[in-house]
JSON list of C-alpha atoms in Angstrom, two decimals:
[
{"chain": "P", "resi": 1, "resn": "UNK", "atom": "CA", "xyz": [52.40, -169.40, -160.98]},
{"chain": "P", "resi": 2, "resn": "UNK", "atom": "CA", "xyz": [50.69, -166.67, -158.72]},
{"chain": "P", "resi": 3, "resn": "UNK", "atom": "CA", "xyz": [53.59, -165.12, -158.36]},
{"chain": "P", "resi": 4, "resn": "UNK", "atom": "CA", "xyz": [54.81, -164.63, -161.40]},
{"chain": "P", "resi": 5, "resn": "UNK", "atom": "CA", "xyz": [51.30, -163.23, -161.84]},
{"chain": "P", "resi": 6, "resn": "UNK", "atom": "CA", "xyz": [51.35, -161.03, -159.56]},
{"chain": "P", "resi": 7, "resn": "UNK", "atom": "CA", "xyz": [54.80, -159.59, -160.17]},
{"chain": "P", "resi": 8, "resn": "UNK", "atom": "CA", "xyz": [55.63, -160.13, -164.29]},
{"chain": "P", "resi": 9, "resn": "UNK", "atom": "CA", "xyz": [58.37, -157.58, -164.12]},
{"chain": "P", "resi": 10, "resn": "UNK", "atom": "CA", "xyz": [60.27, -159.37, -161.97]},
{"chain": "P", "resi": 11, "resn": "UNK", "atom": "CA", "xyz": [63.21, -161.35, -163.00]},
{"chain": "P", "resi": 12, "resn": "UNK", "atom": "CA", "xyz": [63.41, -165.16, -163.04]},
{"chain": "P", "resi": 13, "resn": "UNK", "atom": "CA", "xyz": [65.54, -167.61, -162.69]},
{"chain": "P", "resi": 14, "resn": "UNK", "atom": "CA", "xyz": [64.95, -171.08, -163.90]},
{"chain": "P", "resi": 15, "resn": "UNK", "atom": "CA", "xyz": [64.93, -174.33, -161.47]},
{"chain": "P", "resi": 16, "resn": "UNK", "atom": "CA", "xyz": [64.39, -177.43, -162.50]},
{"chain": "P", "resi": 17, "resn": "UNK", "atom": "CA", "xyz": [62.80, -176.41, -166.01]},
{"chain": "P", "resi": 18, "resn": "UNK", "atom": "CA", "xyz": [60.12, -174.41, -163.91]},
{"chain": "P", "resi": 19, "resn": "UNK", "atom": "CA", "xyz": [60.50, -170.37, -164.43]},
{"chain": "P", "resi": 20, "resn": "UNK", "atom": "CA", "xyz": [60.16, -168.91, -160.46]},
{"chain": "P", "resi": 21, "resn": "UNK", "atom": "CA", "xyz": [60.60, -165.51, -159.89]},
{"chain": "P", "resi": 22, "resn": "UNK", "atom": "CA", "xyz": [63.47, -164.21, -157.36]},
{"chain": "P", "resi": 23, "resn": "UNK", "atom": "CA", "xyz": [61.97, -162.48, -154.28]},
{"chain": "P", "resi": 24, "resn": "UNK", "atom": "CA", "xyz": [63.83, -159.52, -152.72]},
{"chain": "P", "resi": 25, "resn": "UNK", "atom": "CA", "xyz": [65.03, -159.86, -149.27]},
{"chain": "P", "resi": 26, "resn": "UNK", "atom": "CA", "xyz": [65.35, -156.02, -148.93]},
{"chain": "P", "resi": 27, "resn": "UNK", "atom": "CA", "xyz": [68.81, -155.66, -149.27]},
{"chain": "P", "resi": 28, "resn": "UNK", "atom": "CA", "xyz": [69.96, -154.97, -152.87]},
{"chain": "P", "resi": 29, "resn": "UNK", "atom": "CA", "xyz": [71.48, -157.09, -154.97]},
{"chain": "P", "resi": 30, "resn": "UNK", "atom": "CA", "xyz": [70.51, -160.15, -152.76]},
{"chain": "P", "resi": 31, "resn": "UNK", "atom": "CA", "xyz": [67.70, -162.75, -153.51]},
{"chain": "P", "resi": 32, "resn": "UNK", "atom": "CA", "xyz": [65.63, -165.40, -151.81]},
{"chain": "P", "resi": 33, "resn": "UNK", "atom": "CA", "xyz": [64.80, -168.18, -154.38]},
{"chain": "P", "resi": 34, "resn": "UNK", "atom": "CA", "xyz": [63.25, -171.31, -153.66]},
{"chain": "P", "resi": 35, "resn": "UNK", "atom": "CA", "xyz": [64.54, -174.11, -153.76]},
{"chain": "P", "resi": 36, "resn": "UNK", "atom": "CA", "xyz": [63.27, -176.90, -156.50]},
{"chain": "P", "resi": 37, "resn": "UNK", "atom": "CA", "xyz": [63.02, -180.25, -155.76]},
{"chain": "P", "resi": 38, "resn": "UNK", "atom": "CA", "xyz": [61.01, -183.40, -153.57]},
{"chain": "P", "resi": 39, "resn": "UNK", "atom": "CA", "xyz": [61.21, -180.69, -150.59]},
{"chain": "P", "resi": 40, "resn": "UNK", "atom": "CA", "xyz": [61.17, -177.73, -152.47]},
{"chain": "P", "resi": 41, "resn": "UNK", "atom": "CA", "xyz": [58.61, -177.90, -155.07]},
{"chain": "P", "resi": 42, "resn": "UNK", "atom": "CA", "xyz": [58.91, -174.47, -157.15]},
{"chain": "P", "resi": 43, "resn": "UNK", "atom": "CA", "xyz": [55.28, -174.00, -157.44]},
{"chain": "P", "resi": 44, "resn": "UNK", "atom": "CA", "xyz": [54.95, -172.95, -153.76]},
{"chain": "P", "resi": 45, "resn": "UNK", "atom": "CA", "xyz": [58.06, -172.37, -152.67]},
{"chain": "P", "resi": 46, "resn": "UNK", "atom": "CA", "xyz": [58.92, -174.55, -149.89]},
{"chain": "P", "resi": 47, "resn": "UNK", "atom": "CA", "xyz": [57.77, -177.61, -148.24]},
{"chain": "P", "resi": 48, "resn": "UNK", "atom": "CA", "xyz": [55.21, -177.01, -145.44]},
{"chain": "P", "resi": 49, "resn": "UNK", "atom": "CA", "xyz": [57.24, -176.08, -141.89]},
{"chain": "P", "resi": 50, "resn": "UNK", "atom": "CA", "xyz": [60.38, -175.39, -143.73]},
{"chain": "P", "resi": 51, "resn": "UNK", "atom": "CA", "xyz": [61.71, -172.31, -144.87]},
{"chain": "P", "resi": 52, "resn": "UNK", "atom": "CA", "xyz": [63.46, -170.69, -148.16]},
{"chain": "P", "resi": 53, "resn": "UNK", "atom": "CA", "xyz": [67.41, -170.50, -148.07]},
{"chain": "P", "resi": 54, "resn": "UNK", "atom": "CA", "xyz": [68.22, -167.30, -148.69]},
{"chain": "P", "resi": 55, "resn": "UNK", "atom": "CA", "xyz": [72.02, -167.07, -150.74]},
{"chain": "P", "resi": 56, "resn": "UNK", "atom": "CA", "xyz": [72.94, -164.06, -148.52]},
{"chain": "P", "resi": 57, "resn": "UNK", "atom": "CA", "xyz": [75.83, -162.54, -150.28]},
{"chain": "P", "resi": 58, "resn": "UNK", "atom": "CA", "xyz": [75.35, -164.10, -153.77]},
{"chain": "P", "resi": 59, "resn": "UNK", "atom": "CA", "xyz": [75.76, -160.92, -156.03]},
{"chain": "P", "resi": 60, "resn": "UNK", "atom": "CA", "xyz": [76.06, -163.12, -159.20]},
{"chain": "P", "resi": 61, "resn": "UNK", "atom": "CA", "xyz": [75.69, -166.21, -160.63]},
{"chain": "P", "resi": 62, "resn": "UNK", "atom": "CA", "xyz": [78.73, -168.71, -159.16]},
{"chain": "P", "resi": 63, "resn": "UNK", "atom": "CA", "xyz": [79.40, -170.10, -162.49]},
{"chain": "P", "resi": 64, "resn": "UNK", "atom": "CA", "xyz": [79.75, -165.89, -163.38]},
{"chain": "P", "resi": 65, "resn": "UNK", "atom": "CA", "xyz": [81.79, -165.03, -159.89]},
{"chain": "P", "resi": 66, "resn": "UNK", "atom": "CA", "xyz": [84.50, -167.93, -160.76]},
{"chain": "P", "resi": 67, "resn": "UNK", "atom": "CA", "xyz": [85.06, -166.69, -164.03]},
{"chain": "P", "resi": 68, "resn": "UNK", "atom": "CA", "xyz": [84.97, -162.94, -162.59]},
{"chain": "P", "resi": 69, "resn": "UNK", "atom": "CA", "xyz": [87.61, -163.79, -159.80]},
{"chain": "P", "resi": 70, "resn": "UNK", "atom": "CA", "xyz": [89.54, -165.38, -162.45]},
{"chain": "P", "resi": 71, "resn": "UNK", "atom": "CA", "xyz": [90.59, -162.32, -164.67]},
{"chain": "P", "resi": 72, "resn": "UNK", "atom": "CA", "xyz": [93.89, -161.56, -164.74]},
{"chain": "P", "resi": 73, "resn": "UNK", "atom": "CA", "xyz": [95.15, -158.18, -165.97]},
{"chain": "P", "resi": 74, "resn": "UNK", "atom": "CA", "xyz": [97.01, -157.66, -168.62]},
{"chain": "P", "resi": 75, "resn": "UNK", "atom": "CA", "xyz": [99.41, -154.78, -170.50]},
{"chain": "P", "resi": 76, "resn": "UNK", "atom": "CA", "xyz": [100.80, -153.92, -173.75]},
{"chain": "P", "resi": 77, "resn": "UNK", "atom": "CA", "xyz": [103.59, -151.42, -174.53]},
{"chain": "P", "resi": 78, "resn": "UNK", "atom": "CA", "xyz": [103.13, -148.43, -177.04]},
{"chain": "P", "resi": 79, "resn": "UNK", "atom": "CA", "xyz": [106.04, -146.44, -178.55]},
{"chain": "P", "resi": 80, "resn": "UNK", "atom": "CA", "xyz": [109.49, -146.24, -180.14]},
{"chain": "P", "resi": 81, "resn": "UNK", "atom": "CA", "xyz": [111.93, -148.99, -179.82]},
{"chain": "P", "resi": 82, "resn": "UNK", "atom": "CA", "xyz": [109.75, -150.62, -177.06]},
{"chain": "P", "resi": 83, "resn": "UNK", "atom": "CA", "xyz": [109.90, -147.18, -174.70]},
{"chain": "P", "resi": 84, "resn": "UNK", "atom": "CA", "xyz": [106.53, -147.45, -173.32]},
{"chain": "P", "resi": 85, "resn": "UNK", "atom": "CA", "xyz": [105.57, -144.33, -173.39]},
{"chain": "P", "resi": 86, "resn": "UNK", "atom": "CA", "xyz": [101.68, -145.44, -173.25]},
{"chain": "P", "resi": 87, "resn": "UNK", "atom": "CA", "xyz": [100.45, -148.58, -171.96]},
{"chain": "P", "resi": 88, "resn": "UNK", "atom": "CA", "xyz": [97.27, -150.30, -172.62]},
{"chain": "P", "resi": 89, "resn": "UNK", "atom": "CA", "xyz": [95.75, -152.36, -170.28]},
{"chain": "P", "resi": 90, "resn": "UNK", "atom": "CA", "xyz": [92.72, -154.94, -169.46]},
{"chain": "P", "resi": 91, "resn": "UNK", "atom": "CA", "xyz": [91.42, -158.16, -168.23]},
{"chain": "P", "resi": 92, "resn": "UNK", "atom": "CA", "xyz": [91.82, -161.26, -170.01]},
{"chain": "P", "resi": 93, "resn": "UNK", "atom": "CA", "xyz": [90.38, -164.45, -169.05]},
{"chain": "P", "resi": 94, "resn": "UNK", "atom": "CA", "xyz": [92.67, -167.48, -167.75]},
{"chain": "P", "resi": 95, "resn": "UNK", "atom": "CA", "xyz": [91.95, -170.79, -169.74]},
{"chain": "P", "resi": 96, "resn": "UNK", "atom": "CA", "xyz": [89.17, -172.43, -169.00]},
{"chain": "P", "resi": 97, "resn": "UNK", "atom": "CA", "xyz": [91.09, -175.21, -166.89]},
{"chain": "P", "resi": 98, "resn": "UNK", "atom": "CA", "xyz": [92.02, -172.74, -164.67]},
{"chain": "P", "resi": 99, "resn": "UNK", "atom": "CA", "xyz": [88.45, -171.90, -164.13]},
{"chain": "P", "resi": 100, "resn": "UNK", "atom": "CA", "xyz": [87.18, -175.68, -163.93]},
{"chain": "P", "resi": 101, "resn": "UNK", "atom": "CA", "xyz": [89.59, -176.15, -161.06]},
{"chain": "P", "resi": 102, "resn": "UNK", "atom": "CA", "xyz": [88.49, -173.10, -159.17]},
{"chain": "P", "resi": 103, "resn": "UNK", "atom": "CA", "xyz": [85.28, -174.36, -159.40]},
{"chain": "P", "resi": 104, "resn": "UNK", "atom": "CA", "xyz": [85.87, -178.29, -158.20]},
{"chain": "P", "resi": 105, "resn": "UNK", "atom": "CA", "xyz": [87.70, -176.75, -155.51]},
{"chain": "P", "resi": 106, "resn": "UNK", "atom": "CA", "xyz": [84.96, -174.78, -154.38]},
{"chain": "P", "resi": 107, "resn": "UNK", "atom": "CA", "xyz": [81.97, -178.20, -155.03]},
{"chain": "P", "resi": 108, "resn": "UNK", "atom": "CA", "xyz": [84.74, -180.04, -152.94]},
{"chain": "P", "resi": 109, "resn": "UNK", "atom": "CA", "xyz": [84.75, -177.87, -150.11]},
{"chain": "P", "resi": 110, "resn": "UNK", "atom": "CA", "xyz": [81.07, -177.03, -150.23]},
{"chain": "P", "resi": 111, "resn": "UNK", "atom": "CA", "xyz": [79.47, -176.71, -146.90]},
{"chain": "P", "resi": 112, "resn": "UNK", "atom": "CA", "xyz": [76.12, -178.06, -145.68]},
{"chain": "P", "resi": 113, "resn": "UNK", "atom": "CA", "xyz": [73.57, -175.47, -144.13]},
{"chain": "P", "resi": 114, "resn": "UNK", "atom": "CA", "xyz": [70.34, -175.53, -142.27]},
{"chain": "P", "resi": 115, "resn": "UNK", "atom": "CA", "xyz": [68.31, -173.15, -141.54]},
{"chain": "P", "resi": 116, "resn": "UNK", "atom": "CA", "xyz": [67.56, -172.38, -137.57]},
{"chain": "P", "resi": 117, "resn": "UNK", "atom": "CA", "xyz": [64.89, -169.78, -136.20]},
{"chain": "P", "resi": 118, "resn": "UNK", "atom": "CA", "xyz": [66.21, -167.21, -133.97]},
{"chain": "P", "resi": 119, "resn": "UNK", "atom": "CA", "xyz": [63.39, -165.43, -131.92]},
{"chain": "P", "resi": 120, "resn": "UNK", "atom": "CA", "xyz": [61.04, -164.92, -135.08]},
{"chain": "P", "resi": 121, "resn": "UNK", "atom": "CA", "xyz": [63.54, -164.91, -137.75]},
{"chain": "P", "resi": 122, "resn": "UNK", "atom": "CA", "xyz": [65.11, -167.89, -139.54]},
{"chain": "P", "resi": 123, "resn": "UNK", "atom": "CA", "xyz": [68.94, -167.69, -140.09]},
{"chain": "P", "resi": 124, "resn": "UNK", "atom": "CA", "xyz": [71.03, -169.64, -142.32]},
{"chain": "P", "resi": 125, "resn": "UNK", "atom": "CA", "xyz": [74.01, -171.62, -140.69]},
{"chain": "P", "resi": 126, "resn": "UNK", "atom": "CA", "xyz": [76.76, -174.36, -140.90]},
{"chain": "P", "resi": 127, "resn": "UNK", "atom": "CA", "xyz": [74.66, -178.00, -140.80]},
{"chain": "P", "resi": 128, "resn": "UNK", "atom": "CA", "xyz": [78.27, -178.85, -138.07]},
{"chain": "P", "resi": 129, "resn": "UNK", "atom": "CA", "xyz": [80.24, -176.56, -135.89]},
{"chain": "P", "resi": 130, "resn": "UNK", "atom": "CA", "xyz": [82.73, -178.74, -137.35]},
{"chain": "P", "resi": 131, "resn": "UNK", "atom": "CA", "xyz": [82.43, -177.08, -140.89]},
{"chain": "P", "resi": 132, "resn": "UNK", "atom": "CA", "xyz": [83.15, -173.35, -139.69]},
{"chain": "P", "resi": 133, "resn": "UNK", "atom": "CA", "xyz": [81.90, -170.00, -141.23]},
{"chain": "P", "resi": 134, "resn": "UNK", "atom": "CA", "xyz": [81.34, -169.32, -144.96]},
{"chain": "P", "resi": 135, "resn": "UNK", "atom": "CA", "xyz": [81.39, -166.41, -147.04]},
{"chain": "P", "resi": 136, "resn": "UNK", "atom": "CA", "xyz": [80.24, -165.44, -149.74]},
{"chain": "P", "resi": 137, "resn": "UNK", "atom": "CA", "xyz": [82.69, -166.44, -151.93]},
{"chain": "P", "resi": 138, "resn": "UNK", "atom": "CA", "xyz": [81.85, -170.52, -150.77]},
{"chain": "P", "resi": 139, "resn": "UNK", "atom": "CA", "xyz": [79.28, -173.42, -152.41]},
{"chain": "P", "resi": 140, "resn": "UNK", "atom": "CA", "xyz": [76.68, -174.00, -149.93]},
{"chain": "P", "resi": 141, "resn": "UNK", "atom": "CA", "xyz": [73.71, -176.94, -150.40]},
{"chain": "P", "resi": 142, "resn": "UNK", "atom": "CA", "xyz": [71.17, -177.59, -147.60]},
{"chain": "P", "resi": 143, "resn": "UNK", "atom": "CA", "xyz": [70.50, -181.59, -149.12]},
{"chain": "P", "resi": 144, "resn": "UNK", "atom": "CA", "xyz": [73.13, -184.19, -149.97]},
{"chain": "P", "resi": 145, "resn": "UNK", "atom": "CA", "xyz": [73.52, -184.92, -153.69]},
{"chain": "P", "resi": 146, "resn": "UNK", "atom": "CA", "xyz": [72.33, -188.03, -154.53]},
{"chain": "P", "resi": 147, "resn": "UNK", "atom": "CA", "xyz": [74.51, -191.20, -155.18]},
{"chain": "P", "resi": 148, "resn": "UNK", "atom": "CA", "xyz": [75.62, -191.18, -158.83]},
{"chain": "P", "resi": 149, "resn": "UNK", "atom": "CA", "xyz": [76.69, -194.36, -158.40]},
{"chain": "P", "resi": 150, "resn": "UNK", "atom": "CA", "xyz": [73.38, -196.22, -158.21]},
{"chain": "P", "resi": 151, "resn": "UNK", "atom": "CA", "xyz": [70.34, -195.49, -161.00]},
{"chain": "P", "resi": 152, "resn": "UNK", "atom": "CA", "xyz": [67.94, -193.47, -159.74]},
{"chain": "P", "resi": 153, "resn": "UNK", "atom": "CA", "xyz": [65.48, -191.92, -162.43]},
{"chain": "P", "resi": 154, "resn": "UNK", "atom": "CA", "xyz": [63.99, -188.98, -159.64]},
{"chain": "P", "resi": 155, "resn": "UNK", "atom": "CA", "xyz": [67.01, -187.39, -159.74]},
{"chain": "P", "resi": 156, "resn": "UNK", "atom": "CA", "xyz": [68.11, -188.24, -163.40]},
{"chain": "P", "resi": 157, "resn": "UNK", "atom": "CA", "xyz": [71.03, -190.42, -162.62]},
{"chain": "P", "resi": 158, "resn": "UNK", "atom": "CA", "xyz": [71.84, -193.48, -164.49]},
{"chain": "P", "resi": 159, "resn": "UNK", "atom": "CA", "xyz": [74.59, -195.08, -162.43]},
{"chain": "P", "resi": 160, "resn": "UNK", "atom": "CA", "xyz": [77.18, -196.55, -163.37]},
{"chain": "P", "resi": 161, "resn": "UNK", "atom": "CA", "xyz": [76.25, -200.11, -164.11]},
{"chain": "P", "resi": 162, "resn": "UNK", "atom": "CA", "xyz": [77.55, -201.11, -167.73]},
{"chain": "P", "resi": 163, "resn": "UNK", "atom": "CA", "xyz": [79.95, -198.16, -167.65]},
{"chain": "P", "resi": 164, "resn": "UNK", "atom": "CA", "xyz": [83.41, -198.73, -169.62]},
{"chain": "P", "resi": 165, "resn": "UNK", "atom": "CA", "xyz": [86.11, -198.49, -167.72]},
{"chain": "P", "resi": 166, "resn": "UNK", "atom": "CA", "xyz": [90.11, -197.95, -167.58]},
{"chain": "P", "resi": 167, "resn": "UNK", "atom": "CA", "xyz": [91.45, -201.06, -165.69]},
{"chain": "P", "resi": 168, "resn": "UNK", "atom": "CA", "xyz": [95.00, -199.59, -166.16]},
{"chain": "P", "resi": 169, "resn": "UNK", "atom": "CA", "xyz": [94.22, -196.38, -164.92]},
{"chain": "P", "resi": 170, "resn": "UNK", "atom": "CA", "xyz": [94.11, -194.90, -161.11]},
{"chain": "P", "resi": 171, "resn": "UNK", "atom": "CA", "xyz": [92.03, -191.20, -162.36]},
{"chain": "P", "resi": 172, "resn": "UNK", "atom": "CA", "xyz": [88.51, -191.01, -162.68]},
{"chain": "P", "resi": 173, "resn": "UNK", "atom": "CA", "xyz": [88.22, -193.50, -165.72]},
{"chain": "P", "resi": 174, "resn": "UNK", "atom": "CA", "xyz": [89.78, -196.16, -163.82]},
{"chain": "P", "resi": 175, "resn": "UNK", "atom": "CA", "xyz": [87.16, -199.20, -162.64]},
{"chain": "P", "resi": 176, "resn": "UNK", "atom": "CA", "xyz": [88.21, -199.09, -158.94]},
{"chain": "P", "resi": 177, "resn": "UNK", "atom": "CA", "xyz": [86.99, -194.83, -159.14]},
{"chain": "P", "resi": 178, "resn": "UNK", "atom": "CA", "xyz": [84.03, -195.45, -162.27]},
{"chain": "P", "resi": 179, "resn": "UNK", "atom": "CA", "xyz": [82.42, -198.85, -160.84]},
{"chain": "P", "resi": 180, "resn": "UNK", "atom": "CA", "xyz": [82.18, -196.98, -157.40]},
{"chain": "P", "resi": 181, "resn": "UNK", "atom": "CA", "xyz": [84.54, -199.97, -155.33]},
{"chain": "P", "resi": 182, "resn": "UNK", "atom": "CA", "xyz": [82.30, -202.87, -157.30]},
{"chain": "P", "resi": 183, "resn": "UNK", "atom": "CA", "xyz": [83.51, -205.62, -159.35]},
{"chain": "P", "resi": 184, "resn": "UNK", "atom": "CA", "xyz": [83.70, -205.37, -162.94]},
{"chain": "P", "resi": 185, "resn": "UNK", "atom": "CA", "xyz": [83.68, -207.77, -165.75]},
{"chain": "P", "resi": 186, "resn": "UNK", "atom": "CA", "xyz": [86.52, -208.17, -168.90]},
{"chain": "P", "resi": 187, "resn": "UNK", "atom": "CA", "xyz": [85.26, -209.49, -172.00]},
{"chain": "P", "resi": 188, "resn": "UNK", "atom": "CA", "xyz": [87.14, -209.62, -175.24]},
{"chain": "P", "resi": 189, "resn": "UNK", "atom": "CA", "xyz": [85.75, -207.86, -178.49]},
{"chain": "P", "resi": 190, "resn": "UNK", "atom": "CA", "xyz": [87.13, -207.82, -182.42]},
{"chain": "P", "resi": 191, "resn": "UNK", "atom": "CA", "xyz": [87.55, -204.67, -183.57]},
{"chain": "P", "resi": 192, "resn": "UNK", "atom": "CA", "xyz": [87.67, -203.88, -187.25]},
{"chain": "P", "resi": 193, "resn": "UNK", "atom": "CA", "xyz": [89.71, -200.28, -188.70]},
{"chain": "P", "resi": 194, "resn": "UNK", "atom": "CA", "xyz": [91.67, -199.62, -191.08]},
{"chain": "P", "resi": 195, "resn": "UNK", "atom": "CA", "xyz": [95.22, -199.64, -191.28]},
{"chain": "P", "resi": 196, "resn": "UNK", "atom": "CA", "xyz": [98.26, -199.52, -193.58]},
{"chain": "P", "resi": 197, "resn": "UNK", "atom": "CA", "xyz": [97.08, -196.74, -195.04]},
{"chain": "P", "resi": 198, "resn": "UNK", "atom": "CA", "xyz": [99.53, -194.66, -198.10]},
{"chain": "P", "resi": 199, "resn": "UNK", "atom": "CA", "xyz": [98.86, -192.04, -200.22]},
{"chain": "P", "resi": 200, "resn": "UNK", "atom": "CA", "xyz": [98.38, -192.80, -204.08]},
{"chain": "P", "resi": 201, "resn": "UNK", "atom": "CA", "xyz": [98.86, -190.51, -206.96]},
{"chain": "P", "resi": 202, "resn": "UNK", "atom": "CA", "xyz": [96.31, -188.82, -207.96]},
{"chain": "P", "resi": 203, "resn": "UNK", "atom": "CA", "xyz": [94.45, -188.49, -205.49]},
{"chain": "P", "resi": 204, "resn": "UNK", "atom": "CA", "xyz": [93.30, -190.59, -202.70]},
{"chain": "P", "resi": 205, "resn": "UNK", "atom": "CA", "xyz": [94.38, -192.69, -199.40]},
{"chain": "P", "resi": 206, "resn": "UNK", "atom": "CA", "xyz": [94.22, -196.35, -199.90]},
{"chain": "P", "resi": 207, "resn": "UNK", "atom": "CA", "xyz": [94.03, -198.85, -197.02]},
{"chain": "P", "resi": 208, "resn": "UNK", "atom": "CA", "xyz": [93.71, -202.38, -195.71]},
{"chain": "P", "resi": 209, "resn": "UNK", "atom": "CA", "xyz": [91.22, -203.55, -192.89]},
{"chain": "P", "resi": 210, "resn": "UNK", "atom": "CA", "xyz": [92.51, -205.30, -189.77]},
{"chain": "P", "resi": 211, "resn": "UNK", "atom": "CA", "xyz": [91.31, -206.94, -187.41]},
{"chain": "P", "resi": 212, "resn": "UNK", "atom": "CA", "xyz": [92.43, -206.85, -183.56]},
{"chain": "P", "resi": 213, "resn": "UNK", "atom": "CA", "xyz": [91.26, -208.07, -180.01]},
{"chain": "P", "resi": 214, "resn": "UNK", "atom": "CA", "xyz": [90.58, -205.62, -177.22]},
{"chain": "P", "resi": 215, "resn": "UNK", "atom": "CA", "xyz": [89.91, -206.47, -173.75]},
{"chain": "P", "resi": 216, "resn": "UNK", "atom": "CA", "xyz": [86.78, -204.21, -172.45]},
{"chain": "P", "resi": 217, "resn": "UNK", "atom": "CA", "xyz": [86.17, -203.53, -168.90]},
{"chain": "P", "resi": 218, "resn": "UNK", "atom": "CA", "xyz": [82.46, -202.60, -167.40]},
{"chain": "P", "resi": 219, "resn": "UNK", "atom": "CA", "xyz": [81.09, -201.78, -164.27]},
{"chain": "P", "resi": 220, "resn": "UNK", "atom": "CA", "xyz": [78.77, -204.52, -162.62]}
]
């Protein structure tokens, strides 16, 4: 790319398998990047007539900032009989469901933003007056993801069509939540594993093979 010609010593950050190079905005810490894609391709940095978004505010990587906010501190007690006379402290990290929610809450609540010019500067804002302010802190996208539910190969999505299912279940491996609301078809299948198994002396695990029907959902 010329860019990354131009300016080699320049960090990069990698979209889309393509390595583009971060462009300062002139306030530190804080990045315009284009964005990859059909509108954004990376090798020039933005469809004709529409500008970059910049992520005003983003001083690390989300993934990074979720874990950061996570921390919690801890403390450990040092001296006779439990006295405490020194403590040691630090951060620990929270387990990593903790951290998964954080971040679901935050790709649930993310907030749609265009881009509007404003005398001869662009500004980025809320797509809706309806979906208030964000700060830094918030998931922002400026195009809708695509629907998982149907195959599409530009986007790398293979659907759900032919996808097992839970018919039992009302979570996210249930058919009404996998199949996307469409029908699904129950077949029967033999399944074959061992059972019965006991221990013989000396020294191995002896079994006997069974046989038993399953019913098996997929999506249509």
């Amino acid at each position: 790319m010329e860019e990354a010609r131009r300016a080699p010593d320049r960090p990069k950050v990698p979209l889309r398998g393509r390595w583009c190079p971060w462009q300062a905005s002139g306030a530190p810490g804080r990045s315009v990047v284009p964005l990859a894609g059909p509108s954004y391709p990376c090798e020039v940095g933005g469809a004709p007539g529409r500008p970059l978004v910049p992520l005003a505010g983003l001083w690390c990587p989300w993934q990074a900032c979720a874990v950061q906010k996570s921390l919690r501190k801890q403390c450990k007690c040092h001296g006779v009989s439990g006295s405490c006379n020194i403590k040691t402290c630090w951060r620990a990290l929270p387990d990593l469901h903790r951290i998964g929610q954080r971040l679901q809450r935050r790709y649930r609540n993310a907030i749609e933003v265009s881009m509007r010019r404003v005398g001869a500067r662009w500004q980025m804002a809320p797509a809706t007056t309806a979906m208030g302010r964000f700060s830094h802190e918030d998931l922002i996208y400026n195009a809708k993801s695509p629907d998982y539910c149907v195959r599409d190969q530009s986007f790398g999505s293979l659907g759900t069509v032919g996808r097992q299912c839970n018919a039992s279940s009302t979570s996210h491996d249930g058919c009404k939540s996998m199949c996307c609301g469409r029908p699904y078809n129950t077949f029967t299948v033999e399944r074959i594993e061992r059972c019965q198994c006991k221990y013989v002396w000396c020294c191995y695990v002896k079994c006997k093979t069974c046989k038993r029907w399953e019913d098996v959902h997929e999506c249509t």
